[in-house]
Coordinates of C-alpha atoms in Angstrom, one line a residue:
M12 CA -87.6 45.1 -20.3
Y13 CA -87.9 46.9 -17.0
N14 CA -85.2 48.8 -14.9
R15 CA -85.6 47.0 -11.5
G16 CA -83.7 47.8 -8.2
I17 CA -82.5 45.2 -6.1
R18 CA -81.5 46.2 -2.4
G19 CA -78.8 44.8 0.0
A20 CA -77.0 45.7 3.1
T21 CA -74.4 44.4 5.4
T22 CA -72.5 45.5 8.7
I23 CA -68.9 45.2 9.4
A24 CA -67.2 45.1 13.0
R25 CA -64.4 47.7 12.3
N26 CA -64.1 50.9 10.3
E27 CA -61.2 49.4 8.2
E28 CA -60.5 49.4 4.4
E29 CA -60.1 46.0 4.1
E30 CA -63.1 45.0 6.0
M31 CA -65.2 47.5 4.0
L32 CA -64.0 46.3 0.9
S33 CA -64.5 42.7 1.7
A34 CA -67.9 43.2 2.8
T35 CA -68.9 45.1 -0.1
L36 CA -67.7 42.3 -2.4
E37 CA -69.5 39.7 -0.6
L38 CA -72.7 41.6 -0.7
L39 CA -72.7 42.2 -4.4
K40 CA -71.6 38.7 -5.2
E41 CA -74.5 37.5 -3.4
I42 CA -77.0 39.9 -5.1
V43 CA -75.5 38.8 -8.5
K44 CA -75.8 35.2 -7.7
R45 CA -79.3 35.2 -6.1
N46 CA -80.5 37.4 -9.0
E47 CA -78.6 35.6 -11.8
I48 CA -77.5 38.8 -13.3
V49 CA -74.1 39.7 -15.1
P50 CA -72.5 43.2 -15.3
E51 CA -73.9 44.1 -18.7
D52 CA -77.3 43.8 -17.2
I53 CA -76.7 46.6 -14.5
S54 CA -77.4 50.0 -15.3
N55 CA -75.7 51.7 -12.1
V56 CA -75.2 50.8 -8.6
W57 CA -75.7 53.2 -5.4
I58 CA -73.4 52.5 -2.5
T59 CA -74.1 54.2 0.9
V60 CA -72.4 53.9 4.0
T61 CA -73.2 55.0 7.3
P62 CA -71.3 58.3 8.8
D63 CA -69.1 56.2 10.8
L64 CA -67.6 54.3 7.9
D65 CA -64.8 56.5 6.2
A66 CA -61.8 54.2 5.7
T67 CA -62.2 53.8 1.8
F68 CA -64.6 54.1 -0.9
P69 CA -66.5 50.7 -1.1
A70 CA -66.8 51.2 -4.9
R71 CA -63.0 50.3 -5.1
A72 CA -64.0 46.7 -4.4
I73 CA -66.3 46.6 -7.4
R74 CA -64.1 48.6 -9.6
G75 CA -61.4 45.6 -9.4
L76 CA -63.9 42.8 -10.6
S77 CA -63.5 41.6 -13.9
G78 CA -66.4 42.9 -16.4
W79 CA -67.4 45.9 -14.0
D80 CA -65.3 48.7 -15.4
M81 CA -68.2 50.1 -17.4
V82 CA -70.9 50.0 -14.8
P83 CA -71.5 53.3 -13.3
L84 CA -70.9 53.5 -9.3
M85 CA -71.8 56.0 -6.8
C86 CA -70.8 56.3 -3.3
S87 CA -72.5 58.4 -0.7
T88 CA -73.0 58.6 3.2
E89 CA -76.6 57.8 4.6
I90 CA -78.4 60.5 6.4
P91 CA -77.3 60.4 10.2
V92 CA -80.5 59.2 11.8
R93 CA -80.3 58.8 15.4
G94 CA -80.3 55.3 16.5
S95 CA -79.9 53.7 13.1
L96 CA -77.7 50.7 12.4
P97 CA -73.9 51.4 12.7
K98 CA -71.4 50.5 10.2
C99 CA -73.7 49.5 7.7
I100 CA -73.0 49.2 3.9
R101 CA -76.0 49.5 1.5
L102 CA -76.2 48.6 -2.1
L103 CA -79.1 49.6 -4.5
V104 CA -78.1 47.6 -7.8
Q105 CA -80.3 48.7 -10.6
V106 CA -80.7 46.2 -13.4
N107 CA -82.4 45.8 -16.7
T108 CA -84.4 42.6 -16.8
N109 CA -87.8 41.0 -17.8
K110 CA -88.3 39.9 -14.4
G111 CA -91.1 41.2 -12.2
Q112 CA -90.7 43.4 -8.9
R113 CA -91.4 40.4 -7.0
E114 CA -88.9 38.3 -8.7
M115 CA -86.1 40.4 -7.4
H116 CA -84.2 38.9 -4.5
H117 CA -83.0 41.5 -1.9
V118 CA -80.0 40.5 0.2
Y119 CA -79.6 41.5 3.9
L120 CA -76.3 39.8 5.6
N121 CA -74.9 40.4 9.2
E122 CA -76.7 42.9 11.5
A123 CA -78.4 44.3 8.5
Q124 CA -81.0 41.5 8.5
S125 CA -82.7 43.5 11.2
L126 CA -83.3 46.4 8.7
R127 CA -85.7 43.8 6.7
P128 CA -86.1 40.8 8.3
D129 CA -89.2 40.0 5.9
L130 CA -86.5 39.7 3.2
S131 CA -83.8 38.2 4.9
V132 CA -82.9 34.6 4.0
K133 CA -83.0 32.5 7.1

C-alpha cells in the first residue's frame, strides 16, 4: 500500500463564510467521488487559502461530514505570490491506496482550472 497525494483547487467570488464552506465541500466531494475513496483511506488533508480569504476555516466544512471526525485536517495560508490566482482554496488529500500515481484523479474547479489545464476535466 502507498500513500498518494491528490490535488484539488477551486475559486470563489466573495470572501464569505458560507461560500468558502460550500466550495470546500464541493471540491472535497468531487475528489472523493472521482477517486472512489472513503474517509478511512485518508491519512490527512492539507487545506490552503490565498491571503484574501479569511472569513472562516475551510476545515469546518469537512469536520461536519459524517465519518470525517478522525481525519486529520490542517488549514494554512498560501504564500502571497504577486499575480497569483485570487480567492483560491486548495486541497492536498493524502490517501492510503494500492493505486499508482497516474491513477489519482486531481480536481480543478472554476477559475482554478487555469492552474493545471492539463489535469482539468473538460
